[in-house]
Amino acid sequence: MGIFNRGITDANRKTIAAELAKLLGVDEAVPESFEGIPVVNNQRSWFFQYAKERQANDIDTLWAIFAEAIRFSESDNAEARNDFIKAYDKTTNVWGIGWNLTMGLYWIRPWNYLSLDSRSQRYIDKKLAIQIDRNGPKGRCTANDYLTVLETVEARFQEEAYPVHSFPELSLAAWLYKDTDQDDESKKWKNEVYARIQEYCRENNSAEFSRQDFLSKYLDQFQELFPNNNTIEHTIARNLQLLRDDGKIEFLARGIYRLLDDDLTETVSQGDDADFEPILISPIVPYSVDDILADGCFVERTQLEKLLERLRTKKNLILQGPPGTGKTWLAKRLAFALIGQRNDSKVRAVQFHPNLSYEDFVRGWRPTGEGKLSLVDGPFMEMVKAASKEPAIRHVIVIEEINRGNPAQIFGEMLTLLEADKRTPTEALELCYRRKDGELVFIPDNLYVIGTMNIADRSLALVDLALRRRFAFIDLEPRLGKTWHDWVQGKFGIDSEILSEIEKRILALNEEIAADTSLGRQFRIGHSYVTPPLGIPISDAREWFKQVIETEIGPLLDEYWFDVRDKANKARQRLTEGL
């Protein structure tokens, strides 16, 4: 399968796959697309070495893991699991086997096995914030490491809000994922050193090179590339050691090395050379208060700046207001502005609801689908770990409708750790469910929490006082006025007179709602109801407004005045009368 699952054109992949299908008697049609299917290095698509160099039992070992993987996928008994573990660990000692072993497992049973190609590793680490243990040869997974991460991810598939719900979905999401942090300096150093070793060996037509000759040729280049590094020679020496550890070069004698994995093609590899593939850097998109306003925020600049400052100091913020005041919309944009860039990998949104528990949000035991339980971190612990890994970068978790759940119960001991002055290792506490004895957890200083709260929902109880003390509460109001008027007119070309009439009618309705003793100001209608979404053309503004009344505002009024239906009907009529 590695013959066509490699870095070649889709047309060639289809041709090879079709011929293999004929040879093997496969009746299924050749796929039209290969998106998301991990590919191996063009020059190393075999899983074994040439006959004169491989061990006598290498091929049998590869067939054994193939057979045991299929058997284990069809049976979850202990014997099948143990046989798979033995076969997997034995296969890791075959020359040419690395992360491509997990890719092969995925190819043969994509619904049962997880591929740990470089893109999937990056997605699991950065987006899903799940740790991949590497206790096997050359810093890769043992069978137990592999099954641990597989079962941890698989347990999360059952959550409706989880980004992916199967291994094929994960592989595709990883293929599409853009990680703006992958160009960190340490990885850049290793790539630059490795690229110049390849260049040097190619120019000299030899796999052997001396450190002194290498420094003589490239020292000036590295000084230009890394002008702030005052220990260039030491850093090069350290990266030579890292390349030795990774099996890319070997040490022959004092100061003499040999290049082992000389892949001189320009093809991006997702296989065994995954750590050295050319880096595709997604541009960092800066984001600030100016961008919030440009996106269609009708809150004044000075208030937005105060909101951000309050978030920076308090760490935890709740936006509360009537329905349609853009609480969730603004929460996510405040998160981007706090980070300083529009980076979805640093912002996580979670919806609270009555059935959400501590075990869902922080950590708890989950079924794996094989009749077993696995201790799985929830979204909050995942963000804690992600923020801890990158202490210089701000991370934000947005909790929508925070008062729809029971925050004190859902946060558990984390509620204490939320306080800004308790975000240090000295304040760390034990969790209800520990991975090991003595495990202590604290919330890092660079993790911020933004909640939203609909104060018009009569089904909800008052917020716990302990939660109130740990959050700053900000009221959002319906924002109909010149800023709203000018923005909607500029974006959608709606006639000014129509917008003025819409504004007048909504304001009159809000005055009536605020004056009603059974309702009040918290039940007013927000501006989002009468702000068209970007990208949706409005050809007939009057008809659009009528539809908003009929399908959105009208049903809400029926709920407000459920016991005075005539009042709701008259309010509807006044909104559309004469349009």
Coordinates of C-alpha atoms in Angstrom, one line a residue:
M1 CA 0.0 0.0 0.0
G2 CA 3.0 2.3 0.5
I3 CA 3.6 2.1 -3.2
F4 CA 0.7 4.4 -4.0
N5 CA 0.3 6.1 -0.6
R6 CA 3.3 8.3 -1.1
G7 CA 4.1 11.7 -2.4
I8 CA 3.1 11.3 -6.1
T9 CA 0.3 12.8 -8.2
D10 CA -3.2 11.6 -7.5
A11 CA -3.4 10.3 -11.2
N12 CA -0.4 8.0 -10.6
R13 CA -1.8 6.9 -7.3
K14 CA -5.1 5.9 -9.0
T15 CA -3.2 4.0 -11.7
I16 CA -1.1 2.1 -9.3
A17 CA -4.0 1.3 -7.0
A18 CA -6.1 0.1 -10.0
E19 CA -3.3 -2.3 -11.1
L20 CA -2.9 -3.6 -7.5
A21 CA -6.7 -4.1 -7.3
K22 CA -6.6 -6.3 -10.4
L23 CA -3.7 -8.3 -9.1
L24 CA -5.3 -8.9 -5.7
G25 CA -8.9 -9.3 -6.9
V26 CA -10.2 -6.2 -5.1
D27 CA -13.7 -5.2 -6.5
E28 CA -14.0 -1.8 -4.7
A29 CA -13.7 1.3 -7.0
V30 CA -10.4 3.2 -6.8
P31 CA -10.9 6.4 -4.6
E32 CA -11.4 9.7 -6.4
S33 CA -9.6 11.6 -3.7
F34 CA -6.8 10.8 -1.3
E35 CA -7.2 13.8 0.9
G36 CA -6.2 13.2 4.5
I37 CA -4.6 9.8 3.8
P38 CA -1.0 9.9 5.3
V39 CA 1.8 9.3 2.8
V40 CA 5.3 7.9 3.2
N41 CA 8.5 9.2 1.9
N42 CA 9.0 8.5 -1.8
Q43 CA 12.4 7.0 -1.3
R44 CA 11.3 4.8 1.6
S45 CA 7.9 3.5 0.7
W46 CA 9.0 0.0 1.5
F47 CA 8.7 -1.3 5.1
F48 CA 11.8 -3.4 4.7
Q49 CA 15.4 -3.3 3.5
Y50 CA 17.0 -5.0 0.4
A51 CA 17.5 -8.8 0.8
K52 CA 21.2 -8.6 1.3
E53 CA 20.8 -6.1 4.2
R54 CA 17.6 -7.2 6.0
Q55 CA 17.4 -9.8 8.8
A56 CA 16.1 -13.3 7.9
N57 CA 12.8 -12.9 9.7
D58 CA 12.0 -9.2 8.9
I59 CA 9.3 -10.1 6.3
D60 CA 7.7 -12.7 8.6
T61 CA 7.7 -10.1 11.4
L62 CA 5.8 -7.6 9.1
W63 CA 3.3 -10.2 8.1
A64 CA 2.8 -11.1 11.7
I65 CA 1.9 -7.5 12.8
F66 CA -0.4 -7.3 9.7
A67 CA -2.3 -10.5 10.8
E68 CA -2.4 -9.6 14.5
A69 CA -3.6 -6.1 13.8
I70 CA -6.6 -7.5 11.8
R71 CA -7.3 -10.0 14.5
F72 CA -7.2 -7.4 17.3
S73 CA -9.5 -5.1 15.3
E74 CA -12.1 -7.8 15.2
S75 CA -11.7 -9.0 18.8
D76 CA -11.2 -7.1 22.0
N77 CA -10.2 -10.0 24.2
A78 CA -7.0 -9.9 26.3
E79 CA -5.3 -12.6 24.2
A80 CA -5.7 -10.7 20.9
R81 CA -4.5 -7.5 22.7
N82 CA -1.4 -9.1 24.1
D83 CA -0.5 -10.8 20.8
F84 CA -0.9 -7.4 19.0
I85 CA 1.4 -5.7 21.6
K86 CA 4.1 -8.4 21.2
A87 CA 3.9 -8.2 17.4
Y88 CA 4.0 -4.4 17.4
D89 CA 7.0 -4.1 19.7
K90 CA 8.9 -6.8 17.7
T91 CA 8.2 -4.9 14.5
T92 CA 9.7 -1.7 15.8
N93 CA 13.1 -3.4 15.6
V94 CA 12.8 -4.0 11.9
W95 CA 15.1 -1.7 9.8
G96 CA 13.0 1.1 8.2
I97 CA 10.2 0.9 10.7
G98 CA 9.2 4.1 12.5
W99 CA 6.1 6.1 12.6
N100 CA 5.2 4.4 9.2
L101 CA 4.1 1.4 11.3
T102 CA 1.1 3.4 12.6
M103 CA 0.4 4.6 9.1
G104 CA 0.3 1.0 7.8
L105 CA -2.1 0.1 10.6
Y106 CA -4.4 3.0 9.6
W107 CA -4.3 2.0 5.9
I108 CA -5.5 -1.6 6.6
R109 CA -8.1 -0.7 9.3
P110 CA -8.8 3.1 9.3
W111 CA -11.7 2.9 11.7
N112 CA -9.8 1.0 14.3
Y113 CA -6.2 2.4 14.2
L114 CA -4.7 5.8 14.6
S115 CA -2.0 7.1 12.3
L116 CA 0.8 9.0 14.0
D117 CA 2.3 10.6 10.9
S118 CA 3.8 14.0 11.5
R119 CA 0.7 15.9 10.7
S120 CA -1.5 13.8 13.0
Q121 CA 1.1 14.1 15.8
R122 CA 1.0 17.9 15.5
Y123 CA -2.8 17.9 15.5
I124 CA -3.1 15.6 18.5
D125 CA -0.5 17.6 20.4
K126 CA -1.5 21.2 19.4
K127 CA -5.2 21.0 18.7
L128 CA -6.4 18.1 20.9
A129 CA -3.7 18.7 23.6
I130 CA -3.2 15.0 24.2
Q131 CA 0.3 13.7 25.1
I132 CA 1.9 11.1 23.0
D133 CA 4.4 9.0 25.1
R134 CA 7.6 7.9 23.3
N135 CA 9.3 5.1 25.1
G136 CA 10.2 3.0 22.1
P137 CA 13.2 2.8 19.8
K138 CA 14.5 6.2 18.5
G139 CA 12.0 8.1 20.7
R140 CA 8.9 6.6 19.1
C141 CA 6.0 4.7 20.6
T142 CA 5.9 1.3 22.2
A143 CA 2.8 -0.7 21.7
N144 CA 1.5 0.4 25.1
D145 CA 2.2 4.1 24.3
Y146 CA 0.4 3.7 21.0
L147 CA -2.7 2.0 22.5
T148 CA -2.8 4.6 25.3
V149 CA -3.1 7.6 22.9
L150 CA -5.4 5.6 20.6
E151 CA -7.8 4.8 23.4
T152 CA -7.6 8.3 24.9
V153 CA -8.6 9.9 21.5
E154 CA -11.2 7.2 20.8
A155 CA -12.9 7.9 24.1
R156 CA -13.4 11.5 23.1
F157 CA -15.1 10.7 19.8
Q158 CA -18.4 10.1 21.7
E159 CA -18.5 13.8 22.7
E160 CA -20.8 15.8 20.4
A161 CA -18.7 19.0 20.7
Y162 CA -15.3 17.2 20.1
P163 CA -13.5 18.4 16.9
V164 CA -13.4 14.9 15.4
H165 CA -15.4 11.7 15.8
S166 CA -13.4 9.0 14.1
F167 CA -9.8 8.2 13.1
P168 CA -10.5 9.0 9.4
E169 CA -12.0 12.4 10.5
L170 CA -8.9 13.0 12.6
S171 CA -6.5 12.2 9.7
L172 CA -8.3 14.6 7.4
A173 CA -8.5 17.3 10.1
A174 CA -4.8 16.9 10.7
W175 CA -4.1 17.2 7.0
L176 CA -6.0 20.5 6.9
Y177 CA -4.7 21.8 10.2
K178 CA -2.4 24.9 10.1
D179 CA -0.2 25.2 13.1
T180 CA 1.2 28.7 13.4
D181 CA 3.7 27.7 16.0
Q182 CA 5.5 24.9 14.2
D183 CA 8.3 27.2 13.1
D184 CA 9.8 27.6 16.6
E185 CA 13.5 28.2 16.8
S186 CA 14.5 24.8 18.0
K187 CA 12.8 23.0 15.0
K188 CA 14.1 25.6 12.6
W189 CA 17.7 25.0 13.9
K190 CA 17.4 21.3 13.4
N191 CA 16.0 21.7 9.9
E192 CA 18.7 24.2 8.9
V193 CA 21.5 22.0 10.2
Y194 CA 20.1 18.9 8.5
A195 CA 19.5 20.7 5.2
R196 CA 23.1 21.9 5.1
I197 CA 24.5 18.5 5.9
Q198 CA 22.5 17.1 3.0
E199 CA 23.8 20.0 0.8
Y200 CA 27.4 19.4 1.9
C201 CA 27.3 15.7 1.3
R202 CA 25.7 16.1 -2.1
E203 CA 28.3 18.6 -3.2
N204 CA 31.2 16.4 -2.0
N205 CA 29.5 13.2 -3.3
S206 CA 30.1 11.5 0.0
A207 CA 28.0 10.7 3.0
E208 CA 30.9 11.4 5.4
F209 CA 31.8 14.9 6.7
S210 CA 33.8 16.5 9.5
R211 CA 32.4 18.9 12.0
Q212 CA 35.3 21.3 11.4
D213 CA 34.8 21.4 7.6
F214 CA 31.1 21.8 8.1
L215 CA 31.6 24.8 10.4
S216 CA 34.2 26.4 8.1
K217 CA 31.6 26.3 5.3
Y218 CA 28.4 27.3 7.1
L219 CA 29.3 29.2 10.2
D220 CA 28.7 32.6 8.6
Q221 CA 25.4 31.5 7.2
F222 CA 24.1 30.4 10.6
Q223 CA 25.3 33.7 12.2
E224 CA 23.2 35.5 9.6
L225 CA 20.2 33.3 10.1
F226 CA 20.3 33.5 13.9
P227 CA 21.8 37.0 14.7
N228 CA 20.6 36.9 18.4
N229 CA 22.4 33.6 19.1
N230 CA 25.8 34.2 20.8
T231 CA 26.7 30.5 21.0
I232 CA 26.4 29.4 17.3
E233 CA 29.1 26.7 17.4
H234 CA 27.7 25.2 20.6
T235 CA 24.1 25.2 19.1
I236 CA 25.4 23.4 16.0
A237 CA 27.1 20.8 18.1
R238 CA 23.9 20.3 20.1
N239 CA 21.9 19.8 16.9
L240 CA 24.4 17.3 15.6
Q241 CA 23.8 15.3 18.8
L242 CA 20.0 15.6 18.3
L243 CA 20.4 14.3 14.7
R244 CA 22.5 11.4 16.0
D245 CA 19.7 10.6 18.6
D246 CA 17.1 10.7 15.8
G247 CA 19.1 8.3 13.6
K248 CA 19.8 10.8 10.9
I249 CA 23.6 10.8 11.2
E250 CA 26.0 8.6 12.9
F251 CA 29.3 9.3 14.8
L252 CA 32.3 7.6 13.2
A253 CA 35.3 9.0 15.0
R254 CA 36.4 12.2 16.7
G255 CA 34.6 15.0 14.7
I256 CA 33.6 12.7 11.8
Y257 CA 30.0 11.9 11.0
R258 CA 28.1 10.0 8.3
L259 CA 24.7 11.0 6.9
L260 CA 22.3 8.0 7.1
D261 CA 19.0 9.3 5.8
D262 CA 19.9 11.3 2.7
D263 CA 16.5 12.2 1.2
L264 CA 17.4 14.9 -1.3
T265 CA 14.0 15.2 -3.0
E266 CA 11.8 18.2 -2.5
T267 CA 8.8 16.0 -1.7
V268 CA 7.2 16.6 1.7
S269 CA 7.4 13.4 3.7
Q270 CA 4.9 12.3 6.3
G271 CA 6.7 9.1 7.1
D272 CA 9.9 8.3 8.9
D273 CA 11.5 11.6 8.0
A274 CA 8.6 13.5 9.4
D275 CA 10.6 15.7 11.7
F276 CA 12.6 17.1 8.8
E277 CA 9.9 17.9 6.2
P278 CA 9.9 21.4 4.8
I279 CA 7.9 23.7 7.0
L280 CA 4.8 25.2 5.6
I281 CA 4.3 28.3 7.7
S282 CA 0.8 29.6 8.0
P283 CA 0.9 33.4 8.1
I284 CA 0.2 34.9 11.5
V285 CA -2.9 37.2 11.2
P286 CA -2.6 40.0 13.8
Y287 CA -5.8 40.9 15.6
S288 CA -6.6 43.9 17.8
V289 CA -9.4 46.2 18.9
D290 CA -9.4 47.7 15.4
D291 CA -10.3 44.3 14.0
I292 CA -13.1 43.8 16.4
L293 CA -14.6 47.1 15.4
A294 CA -14.1 46.3 11.7
D295 CA -15.8 42.9 12.1
G296 CA -19.0 44.7 13.2
C297 CA -18.8 45.4 16.9
F298 CA -20.9 48.3 18.0
V299 CA -19.3 48.7 21.5
E300 CA -17.2 51.9 21.7
R301 CA -13.4 51.5 21.4
T302 CA -12.8 52.9 24.9
Q303 CA -15.1 50.2 26.4
L304 CA -13.4 47.4 24.4
E305 CA -10.0 48.5 25.7
K306 CA -11.3 48.5 29.2
L307 CA -12.8 45.0 28.7
L308 CA -9.4 43.7 27.5
E309 CA -7.6 45.4 30.4
R310 CA -10.0 43.9 32.9
L311 CA -9.5 40.4 31.3
R312 CA -5.7 40.8 31.5
T313 CA -5.8 41.6 35.2
K314 CA -8.7 39.5 36.5
K315 CA -8.0 36.5 34.2
N316 CA -11.7 35.5 34.2
L317 CA -14.5 37.5 32.6
I318 CA -18.2 36.9 32.1
L319 CA -20.2 38.8 29.4
Q320 CA -23.8 39.0 30.4
G321 CA -26.8 40.6 28.7
P322 CA -30.2 40.1 27.0
P323 CA -30.5 37.7 24.0
G324 CA -29.0 38.9 20.8
T325 CA -26.4 41.3 22.2
G326 CA -23.5 39.4 20.7
K327 CA -22.0 37.8 23.8
T328 CA -20.4 34.7 22.2
W329 CA -19.4 36.7 19.1
L330 CA -17.6 39.3 21.2
A331 CA -16.1 36.7 23.6
K332 CA -14.2 35.0 20.8
R333 CA -13.0 38.2 19.3
L334 CA -11.8 39.5 22.7
A335 CA -9.9 36.2 23.0
F336 CA -8.1 36.9 19.6
A337 CA -7.4 40.5 20.6
L338 CA -5.9 39.3 23.9
I339 CA -3.7 36.9 22.1
G340 CA -2.8 39.5 19.5
Q341 CA -3.6 37.2 16.5
R342 CA -6.5 35.3 15.0
N343 CA -5.3 31.9 16.1
D344 CA -7.9 29.2 16.6
S345 CA -5.4 26.8 18.1
K346 CA -5.1 29.0 21.2
V347 CA -8.9 29.5 21.7
R348 CA -11.2 26.7 22.8
A349 CA -15.0 27.1 23.0
V350 CA -17.1 24.9 25.4
Q351 CA -20.9 24.9 25.9
F352 CA -22.2 24.4 29.4
H353 CA -25.5 22.6 29.8
P354 CA -27.4 20.9 32.7
N355 CA -25.9 17.5 32.0
L356 CA -22.3 18.6 31.9
S357 CA -20.2 17.2 34.8
Y358 CA -16.7 17.6 36.3
E359 CA -15.8 14.3 34.6
D360 CA -16.7 15.8 31.2
F361 CA -15.0 19.2 31.7
V362 CA -11.9 18.5 33.9
R363 CA -11.1 14.8 34.0
G364 CA -12.9 11.5 34.4
W365 CA -13.2 7.9 33.4
R366 CA -14.7 7.3 29.9
P367 CA -15.6 4.0 28.1
T368 CA -13.3 3.2 25.2
G369 CA -15.8 1.3 23.1
E370 CA -14.1 -2.0 24.0
G371 CA -15.8 -2.4 27.4
K372 CA -13.0 -0.7 29.2
L373 CA -12.5 2.6 31.0
S374 CA -9.8 5.2 30.3
L375 CA -8.9 8.2 32.4
V376 CA -9.4 11.1 30.0
D377 CA -8.7 14.8 30.4
G378 CA -11.6 17.1 29.6
P379 CA -11.4 20.4 27.6
F380 CA -10.3 22.4 30.6
M381 CA -7.4 20.2 31.5
E382 CA -6.4 20.0 27.9
M383 CA -6.2 23.8 27.8
V384 CA -4.3 23.9 31.1
K385 CA -1.7 21.5 29.6
A386 CA -1.5 23.4 26.3
A387 CA -1.0 26.7 28.1
S388 CA 1.7 25.2 30.4
K389 CA 3.6 24.0 27.3
E390 CA 3.7 27.6 25.9
P391 CA 4.1 29.9 28.9
A392 CA 4.9 32.9 26.7
I393 CA 1.7 32.6 24.7
R394 CA -1.8 33.4 26.0
H395 CA -4.5 30.8 25.7
V396 CA -8.3 31.4 26.2
I397 CA -11.2 29.0 26.9
V398 CA -14.6 30.5 26.1
I399 CA -17.5 29.0 28.0
E400 CA -20.8 29.6 26.4
E401 CA -23.9 30.0 28.7
I402 CA -21.9 29.3 31.8
N403 CA -24.9 29.5 34.0
R404 CA -26.8 26.7 32.2
G405 CA -24.7 24.2 34.0
N406 CA -23.7 24.0 37.7
P407 CA -20.3 25.9 37.6
A408 CA -19.3 25.0 41.1
Q409 CA -19.8 21.3 40.5
I410 CA -18.3 21.3 37.0
F411 CA -15.1 23.2 38.0
G412 CA -14.7 21.3 41.3
E413 CA -11.3 22.2 42.9
M414 CA -10.4 24.2 39.8
L415 CA -12.8 26.9 41.0
T416 CA -10.3 27.8 43.7
L417 CA -7.4 27.7 41.3
L418 CA -9.1 30.2 38.9
E419 CA -8.2 33.1 41.2
A420 CA -5.6 35.4 39.6
D421 CA -3.4 35.2 42.7
K422 CA -3.5 31.4 43.0
R423 CA -2.0 30.6 39.5
T424 CA 1.3 29.4 40.7
P425 CA 2.9 26.0 41.4
T426 CA 2.8 26.7 45.1
E427 CA -1.0 26.8 45.0
A428 CA -1.3 23.5 43.1
L429 CA -4.0 21.0 44.3
E430 CA -4.7 17.3 43.8
L431 CA -7.5 16.5 41.3
C432 CA -10.3 14.1 42.2
Y433 CA -8.9 11.7 39.6
R434 CA -5.1 11.5 39.6
R435 CA -3.0 9.9 36.9
K436 CA -0.3 9.1 39.6
D437 CA 0.1 9.5 43.3
G438 CA 1.2 13.0 44.3
E439 CA 0.1 14.6 41.0
L440 CA -0.6 18.3 41.6
V441 CA -2.2 20.7 39.2
F442 CA -2.4 24.5 38.9
I443 CA -3.9 26.8 36.3
P444 CA -1.1 28.6 34.5
D445 CA -1.0 32.4 34.5
N446 CA -1.4 32.5 30.7
L447 CA -4.8 30.7 30.6
Y448 CA -7.8 33.1 30.5
V449 CA -11.5 32.2 30.8
I450 CA -14.3 34.2 29.1
G451 CA -17.9 33.1 29.9
T452 CA -21.2 34.2 28.5
M453 CA -24.5 34.4 30.3
N454 CA -28.0 35.0 29.1
I455 CA -29.7 36.9 31.9
A456 CA -33.1 36.5 30.3
D457 CA -33.3 32.7 30.8
R458 CA -35.9 32.2 33.6
S459 CA -35.0 28.5 33.9
L460 CA -31.6 29.3 35.4
A461 CA -30.8 29.8 39.0
L462 CA -28.6 32.7 40.3
V463 CA -24.9 32.3 39.8
D464 CA -22.9 30.8 42.7
L465 CA -21.4 33.5 44.9
A466 CA -18.0 31.7 44.8
L467 CA -18.0 31.9 41.0
R468 CA -19.0 35.6 41.1
R469 CA -16.0 36.4 43.3
R470 CA -13.6 34.9 40.7
F471 CA -15.0 36.6 37.6
A472 CA -15.4 40.1 36.5
F473 CA -19.0 40.7 35.1
I474 CA -19.6 42.9 32.1
D475 CA -23.0 44.0 31.0
L476 CA -23.7 44.1 27.2
E477 CA -26.6 46.3 26.0
P478 CA -28.6 46.3 22.8
R479 CA -26.6 48.5 20.5
L480 CA -28.8 50.2 17.9
G481 CA -27.6 53.7 16.9
K482 CA -25.4 55.5 14.5
T483 CA -22.6 52.9 14.6
W484 CA -25.0 50.0 13.9
H485 CA -26.8 52.1 11.2
D486 CA -23.6 53.0 9.3
W487 CA -22.1 49.6 9.5
V488 CA -25.2 47.7 8.2
Q489 CA -25.7 50.3 5.5
G490 CA -22.1 50.1 4.4
K491 CA -21.9 46.3 4.3
F492 CA -25.3 45.5 2.9
G493 CA -26.4 48.7 1.1
I494 CA -29.7 48.8 2.9
D495 CA -31.6 52.1 2.5
S496 CA -31.0 54.5 5.4
E497 CA -34.8 55.2 5.8
I498 CA -35.5 51.5 6.2
L499 CA -32.7 51.1 8.8
S500 CA -34.0 54.1 10.8
E501 CA -37.5 52.6 10.8
I502 CA -36.2 49.2 12.0
E503 CA -34.3 51.0 14.7
K504 CA -37.3 53.0 15.8
R505 CA -39.5 49.9 16.0
I506 CA -37.0 47.8 18.0
L507 CA -36.4 50.6 20.4
A508 CA -40.1 51.0 21.0
L509 CA -40.5 47.3 21.6
N510 CA -37.6 47.3 24.0
E511 CA -39.1 50.2 26.0
E512 CA -42.3 48.2 26.3
I513 CA -40.4 45.1 27.5
A514 CA -38.3 47.0 30.0
A515 CA -41.5 48.6 31.5
D516 CA -43.3 45.3 31.9
T517 CA -43.1 44.2 35.5
S518 CA -43.0 40.5 34.6
L519 CA -40.0 41.0 32.3
G520 CA -37.6 44.0 32.6
R521 CA -34.5 45.3 30.9
Q522 CA -32.8 42.0 30.8
F523 CA -35.4 40.7 28.3
R524 CA -34.9 43.4 25.7
I525 CA -34.1 42.4 22.1
G526 CA -30.5 42.7 21.1
H527 CA -29.1 44.2 17.9
S528 CA -27.9 40.8 16.5
Y529 CA -31.4 40.0 15.5
V530 CA -31.5 42.9 13.0
T531 CA -27.8 42.7 11.9
P532 CA -27.5 40.5 8.8
P533 CA -24.7 37.9 8.8
L534 CA -21.7 38.8 6.6
G535 CA -21.7 37.2 3.2
I536 CA -25.5 37.0 3.0
P537 CA -26.9 39.4 0.3
I538 CA -30.0 41.3 1.3
S539 CA -32.0 42.0 -1.9
D540 CA -35.2 43.1 -0.2
A541 CA -34.6 44.7 3.2
R542 CA -38.3 44.9 4.1
E543 CA -38.9 41.3 3.4
W544 CA -35.8 40.3 5.3
F545 CA -37.0 42.2 8.4
K546 CA -40.4 40.6 8.1
Q547 CA -38.9 37.2 8.1
V548 CA -36.7 38.0 11.2
I549 CA -39.9 39.1 13.0
E550 CA -41.8 36.0 11.9
T551 CA -39.2 33.4 12.6
E552 CA -37.0 34.9 15.4
I553 CA -38.3 37.8 17.3
G554 CA -42.0 36.8 17.1
P555 CA -41.5 33.4 18.7
L556 CA -39.4 35.0 21.5
L557 CA -42.2 37.4 22.2
D558 CA -44.7 34.5 22.4
E559 CA -42.5 33.0 25.0
Y560 CA -42.2 36.3 26.9
W561 CA -45.9 36.8 27.0
F562 CA -47.0 33.2 26.9
D563 CA -49.9 34.0 29.3
V564 CA -50.9 37.2 27.5
R565 CA -50.8 36.0 23.8
D566 CA -52.8 39.0 22.6
K567 CA -50.0 41.3 23.8
A568 CA -47.4 39.3 21.9
N569 CA -49.6 39.4 18.7
K570 CA -50.0 43.2 18.9
A571 CA -46.3 43.7 19.4
R572 CA -45.6 41.6 16.3
Q573 CA -48.1 43.6 14.3
R574 CA -46.6 46.9 15.3
L575 CA -43.1 45.7 14.2
T576 CA -44.3 44.9 10.6
E577 CA -47.1 47.4 10.2
G578 CA -46.8 49.5 7.1
L579 CA -43.7 47.8 5.7

